[in-house]
Amino acid sequence: QVQLQESGPGLMKPSQTLSLTCAVSGGSISSSSFCWSWIRQPAGKGLEWIGRICASGGTEYNPSLKGRVTISMDTSKNQFSLKLNSVTAADTAVYYCAGQWDLPDHFDYWGQGTLVTVSS
Amino acid sequence: SSELTQDPAVSVALGQTVRITCQGDSLRSYYPSWYQQKPGQAPVNIFYGQNIRPSGIPDRFSGSSSGNTASLTITGAQAEDEADYYCNSRDSSVNHWVFGGGTKLTVL
């Protein structure tokens, strides 16, 4: 069974760069069957897809984040990471990492989520 | 860009049938996936593809799709089904994914 675990700072200041890591166990992030996504959820609100990276190394991002996002992977550590530049209070949310099957398309595995608060 | 629209809240009497809908242009091209989220927990995938229910998901959950509308049906709702439900689909014009705004289901 694939398991995902997010890690990163819980509290940040505006304008800083958010860095989160998702450690994957029980499966290889190099598997061609999967892509690996970041999804966030502000308190009391809905889910927002941030972006993903696939085994090929190809990435896709939510256009609404206006080029602030970078997702990378480290196959030697079996983990993938999110960087979000120039954070503001609007980036305060629970951040989830998820494993996504492409065919048929769905998010099969989820981390427990990590709360990131942006506050001065 | 594509949007997926869901009713914010739906209620159902215990044991009755409820349908949660999701509307969007992308659904003309792609089947949605559906997620159940209970307070303080990560979402759980409960339906995807044309007609696929993951292992461990009760068969009272079913999905359908026609035109720009997809539906998640719970036949014989149970108290434990009270949760938020989200649909998700690939955007039809660019390679990104969008979630519906979510539907809060109350079981009366």
CSV table of C-alpha atoms in Angstrom, one decimal:
chain,number,residue,atom,x,y,z
A,1,GLN,CA,0.0,0.0,0.0
A,2,VAL,CA,1.4,3.4,-1.1
A,3,GLN,CA,1.7,5.9,1.7
A,4,LEU,CA,2.5,9.6,1.5
A,5,GLN,CA,3.7,11.9,4.2
A,6,GLU,CA,4.1,15.7,3.9
A,7,SER,CA,6.7,17.7,5.8
A,8,GLY,CA,7.6,21.4,6.0
A,9,PRO,CA,7.3,24.5,8.0
A,10,GLY,CA,4.0,25.2,9.7
A,11,LEU,CA,4.4,29.0,9.9
A,12,MET,CA,5.8,31.4,7.4
A,13,LYS,CA,6.1,35.1,6.8
A,14,PRO,CA,4.8,36.9,3.7
A,15,SER,CA,7.1,37.1,0.7
A,16,GLN,CA,9.0,33.9,1.8
A,17,THR,CA,9.2,30.8,-0.3
A,18,LEU,CA,7.2,27.8,0.9
A,19,SER,CA,9.0,24.5,0.6
A,20,LEU,CA,7.2,21.2,1.3
A,21,THR,CA,8.3,17.6,0.8
A,22,CYS,CA,6.2,14.5,0.3
A,23,ALA,CA,7.9,11.2,1.2
A,24,VAL,CA,6.5,8.2,-0.6
A,25,SER,CA,6.6,4.7,0.8
A,26,GLY,CA,5.3,1.4,-0.4
A,27,GLY,CA,5.9,2.2,-4.1
A,28,SER,CA,8.3,4.0,-6.4
A,29,ILE,CA,7.8,7.5,-7.6
A,30,SER,CA,9.5,6.4,-10.7
A,31,SER,CA,6.5,4.2,-11.6
A,32,SER,CA,5.2,5.1,-15.0
A,33,SER,CA,1.7,4.5,-13.7
A,34,PHE,CA,1.7,7.5,-11.5
A,35,CYS,CA,2.0,11.2,-11.4
A,36,TRP,CA,2.4,13.1,-8.1
A,37,SER,CA,0.4,16.1,-7.3
A,38,TRP,CA,0.1,18.9,-4.7
A,39,ILE,CA,-3.4,20.0,-3.7
A,40,ARG,CA,-4.3,22.6,-1.1
A,41,GLN,CA,-7.4,23.5,1.0
A,42,PRO,CA,-7.9,26.8,2.9
A,43,ALA,CA,-9.8,26.4,6.1
A,44,GLY,CA,-13.5,25.9,5.5
A,45,LYS,CA,-13.0,26.0,1.7
A,46,GLY,CA,-12.7,23.6,-1.2
A,47,LEU,CA,-9.8,21.8,-2.8
A,48,GLU,CA,-7.4,23.4,-5.3
A,49,TRP,CA,-5.1,21.5,-7.5
A,50,ILE,CA,-1.6,23.1,-7.5
A,51,GLY,CA,0.4,21.0,-9.9
A,52,ARG,CA,2.0,17.7,-10.6
A,53,ILE,CA,5.1,15.9,-11.7
A,54,CYS,CA,5.1,12.6,-13.6
A,55,ALA,CA,7.7,9.8,-13.6
A,56,SER,CA,9.1,11.2,-16.9
A,57,GLY,CA,9.9,14.4,-14.9
A,58,GLY,CA,7.3,16.4,-16.8
A,59,THR,CA,5.4,19.0,-14.8
A,60,GLU,CA,2.1,20.7,-15.1
A,61,TYR,CA,0.8,23.6,-13.0
A,62,ASN,CA,-2.4,25.5,-12.2
A,63,PRO,CA,-2.3,28.6,-14.3
A,64,SER,CA,-3.9,30.6,-11.5
A,65,LEU,CA,-0.7,30.4,-9.5
A,66,LYS,CA,1.0,32.6,-12.1
A,67,GLY,CA,4.3,30.9,-12.3
A,68,ARG,CA,5.0,30.9,-8.5
A,69,VAL,CA,5.1,27.1,-8.4
A,70,THR,CA,7.9,24.6,-8.9
A,71,ILE,CA,7.5,20.9,-8.3
A,72,SER,CA,10.5,18.5,-8.4
A,73,MET,CA,11.3,15.0,-7.6
A,74,ASP,CA,14.2,13.1,-6.0
A,75,THR,CA,14.1,9.5,-7.1
A,76,SER,CA,17.0,8.6,-4.8
A,77,LYS,CA,15.0,9.6,-1.8
A,78,ASN,CA,11.6,8.5,-3.3
A,79,GLN,CA,10.1,11.9,-2.6
A,80,PHE,CA,8.8,15.0,-4.4
A,81,SER,CA,8.7,18.6,-3.4
A,82,LEU,CA,6.7,21.8,-3.8
A,83,LYS,CA,8.2,25.3,-3.9
A,84,LEU,CA,5.8,28.3,-3.8
A,85,ASN,CA,7.3,31.7,-4.1
A,86,SER,CA,6.2,35.1,-2.7
A,87,VAL,CA,3.6,33.6,-0.3
A,88,THR,CA,0.8,35.8,1.1
A,89,ALA,CA,-1.9,35.2,3.7
A,90,ALA,CA,-4.0,33.8,0.8
A,91,ASP,CA,-1.6,30.8,0.6
A,92,THR,CA,-2.6,29.8,4.1
A,93,ALA,CA,-4.0,26.3,3.7
A,94,VAL,CA,-3.7,22.6,4.4
A,95,TYR,CA,-1.4,21.2,1.7
A,96,TYR,CA,-1.9,17.6,0.6
A,97,CYS,CA,0.3,15.5,-1.6
A,98,ALA,CA,-1.4,12.9,-3.7
A,99,GLY,CA,-0.6,10.0,-6.1
A,100,GLN,CA,-2.6,10.2,-9.3
A,101,TRP,CA,-3.3,7.4,-11.7
A,102,ASP,CA,-3.6,8.7,-15.3
A,103,LEU,CA,-5.8,6.1,-16.8
A,104,PRO,CA,-8.4,6.3,-15.6
A,105,ASP,CA,-7.6,9.7,-14.1
A,106,HIS,CA,-8.0,9.9,-10.3
A,107,PHE,CA,-6.1,10.7,-7.1
A,108,ASP,CA,-5.7,7.3,-5.5
A,109,TYR,CA,-3.4,8.0,-2.6
A,110,TRP,CA,-3.3,11.0,-0.3
A,111,GLY,CA,-1.1,12.3,2.5
A,112,GLN,CA,-2.6,13.4,5.8
A,113,GLY,CA,-2.0,17.0,4.9
A,114,THR,CA,0.1,19.7,6.6
A,115,LEU,CA,-1.1,23.1,7.7
A,116,VAL,CA,0.9,26.1,6.4
A,117,THR,CA,0.1,29.4,7.9
A,118,VAL,CA,1.4,32.7,6.4
A,119,SER,CA,1.4,35.5,8.9
A,120,SER,CA,3.6,38.5,9.7
B,1,SER,CA,-10.5,27.7,-18.2
B,2,SER,CA,-12.9,25.1,-17.0
B,3,GLU,CA,-15.0,25.2,-13.9
B,4,LEU,CA,-16.9,22.5,-12.1
B,5,THR,CA,-20.1,23.6,-10.3
B,6,GLN,CA,-21.6,21.7,-7.4
B,7,ASP,CA,-24.5,22.5,-5.1
B,8,PRO,CA,-23.1,23.8,-1.8
B,9,ALA,CA,-25.3,21.7,0.4
B,10,VAL,CA,-27.7,18.7,0.1
B,11,SER,CA,-29.6,16.8,2.7
B,12,VAL,CA,-31.1,13.3,2.7
B,13,ALA,CA,-33.1,11.3,5.2
B,14,LEU,CA,-31.4,8.2,6.6
B,15,GLY,CA,-31.9,5.3,4.3
B,16,GLN,CA,-33.0,7.4,1.3
B,17,THR,CA,-31.3,8.1,-2.0
B,18,VAL,CA,-29.5,11.3,-2.8
B,19,ARG,CA,-27.8,12.5,-5.9
B,20,ILE,CA,-24.9,15.0,-5.9
B,21,THR,CA,-24.3,16.7,-9.2
B,22,CYS,CA,-21.3,18.3,-10.8
B,23,GLN,CA,-21.5,20.4,-14.0
B,24,GLY,CA,-18.8,21.7,-16.3
B,25,ASP,CA,-17.8,21.7,-19.9
B,26,SER,CA,-14.8,19.4,-19.3
B,27,LEU,CA,-17.2,16.7,-18.4
B,28,ARG,CA,-18.2,16.4,-22.1
B,29,SER,CA,-14.6,15.1,-22.7
B,30,TYR,CA,-13.5,13.5,-19.4
B,31,TYR,CA,-15.1,11.3,-16.7
B,32,PRO,CA,-14.8,12.9,-13.3
B,33,SER,CA,-13.5,11.4,-10.1
B,34,TRP,CA,-15.3,11.8,-6.8
B,35,TYR,CA,-13.9,12.3,-3.3
B,36,GLN,CA,-15.4,12.1,0.2
B,37,GLN,CA,-13.9,14.2,2.9
B,38,LYS,CA,-14.8,14.1,6.5
B,39,PRO,CA,-13.8,16.8,9.0
B,40,GLY,CA,-10.1,16.9,9.8
B,41,GLN,CA,-9.3,14.1,7.3
B,42,ALA,CA,-7.8,13.9,3.8
B,43,PRO,CA,-10.1,13.2,0.9
B,44,VAL,CA,-10.8,9.7,-0.1
B,45,ASN,CA,-11.5,8.6,-3.7
B,46,ILE,CA,-14.9,6.9,-3.9
B,47,PHE,CA,-15.6,6.7,-7.7
B,48,TYR,CA,-13.8,7.3,-11.0
B,49,GLY,CA,-13.8,6.6,-14.7
B,50,GLN,CA,-16.9,5.4,-16.5
B,51,ASN,CA,-18.0,3.1,-13.7
B,52,ILE,CA,-15.2,2.3,-11.2
B,53,ARG,CA,-15.6,2.1,-7.4
B,54,PRO,CA,-12.3,1.5,-5.5
B,55,SER,CA,-11.9,-1.5,-3.3
B,56,GLY,CA,-13.5,-1.0,0.1
B,57,ILE,CA,-16.0,1.6,-1.0
B,58,PRO,CA,-19.6,0.5,-0.4
B,59,ASP,CA,-21.7,-0.4,-3.4
B,60,ARG,CA,-24.3,2.2,-2.3
B,61,PHE,CA,-22.1,4.7,-4.0
B,62,SER,CA,-22.4,4.9,-7.8
B,63,GLY,CA,-21.6,7.4,-10.5
B,64,SER,CA,-22.9,8.5,-13.9
B,65,SER,CA,-22.2,11.1,-16.5
B,66,SER,CA,-24.1,12.6,-19.4
B,67,GLY,CA,-23.2,15.7,-21.4
B,68,ASN,CA,-21.8,18.3,-19.1
B,69,THR,CA,-23.3,16.8,-15.9
B,70,ALA,CA,-22.0,14.1,-13.7
B,71,SER,CA,-23.7,12.6,-10.7
B,72,LEU,CA,-22.7,10.7,-7.6
B,73,THR,CA,-25.6,8.7,-6.2
B,74,ILE,CA,-25.9,7.3,-2.7
B,75,THR,CA,-28.6,4.6,-2.5
B,76,GLY,CA,-29.6,4.1,1.1
B,77,ALA,CA,-27.6,6.9,2.7
B,78,GLN,CA,-26.1,6.1,6.1
B,79,ALA,CA,-25.1,8.3,8.9
B,80,GLU,CA,-21.5,7.8,8.2
B,81,ASP,CA,-22.0,9.2,4.7
B,82,GLU,CA,-22.3,12.7,6.1
B,83,ALA,CA,-19.3,14.5,4.6
B,84,ASP,CA,-18.2,16.9,2.0
B,85,TYR,CA,-18.1,15.5,-1.6
B,86,TYR,CA,-15.9,16.9,-4.4
B,87,CYS,CA,-15.8,16.1,-8.1
B,88,ASN,CA,-12.6,16.6,-10.1
B,89,SER,CA,-11.8,16.5,-13.8
B,90,ARG,CA,-9.1,17.4,-16.2
B,91,ASP,CA,-9.6,20.7,-17.8
B,92,SER,CA,-10.6,20.3,-21.4
B,93,SER,CA,-8.4,23.0,-22.8
B,94,VAL,CA,-5.1,22.7,-20.9
B,95,ASN,CA,-3.4,20.1,-18.9
B,96,HIS,CA,-4.5,20.9,-15.4
B,97,TRP,CA,-7.1,19.6,-13.0
B,98,VAL,CA,-10.0,21.4,-11.4
B,99,PHE,CA,-12.2,20.5,-8.4
B,100,GLY,CA,-15.8,21.4,-7.9
B,101,GLY,CA,-16.6,23.7,-5.0
B,102,GLY,CA,-17.8,20.7,-2.9
B,103,THR,CA,-21.2,19.6,-1.6
B,104,LYS,CA,-21.8,19.3,2.1
B,105,LEU,CA,-24.1,16.3,2.6
B,106,THR,CA,-26.3,16.1,5.7
B,107,VAL,CA,-27.9,12.9,6.7
B,108,LEU,CA,-31.1,13.6,8.6
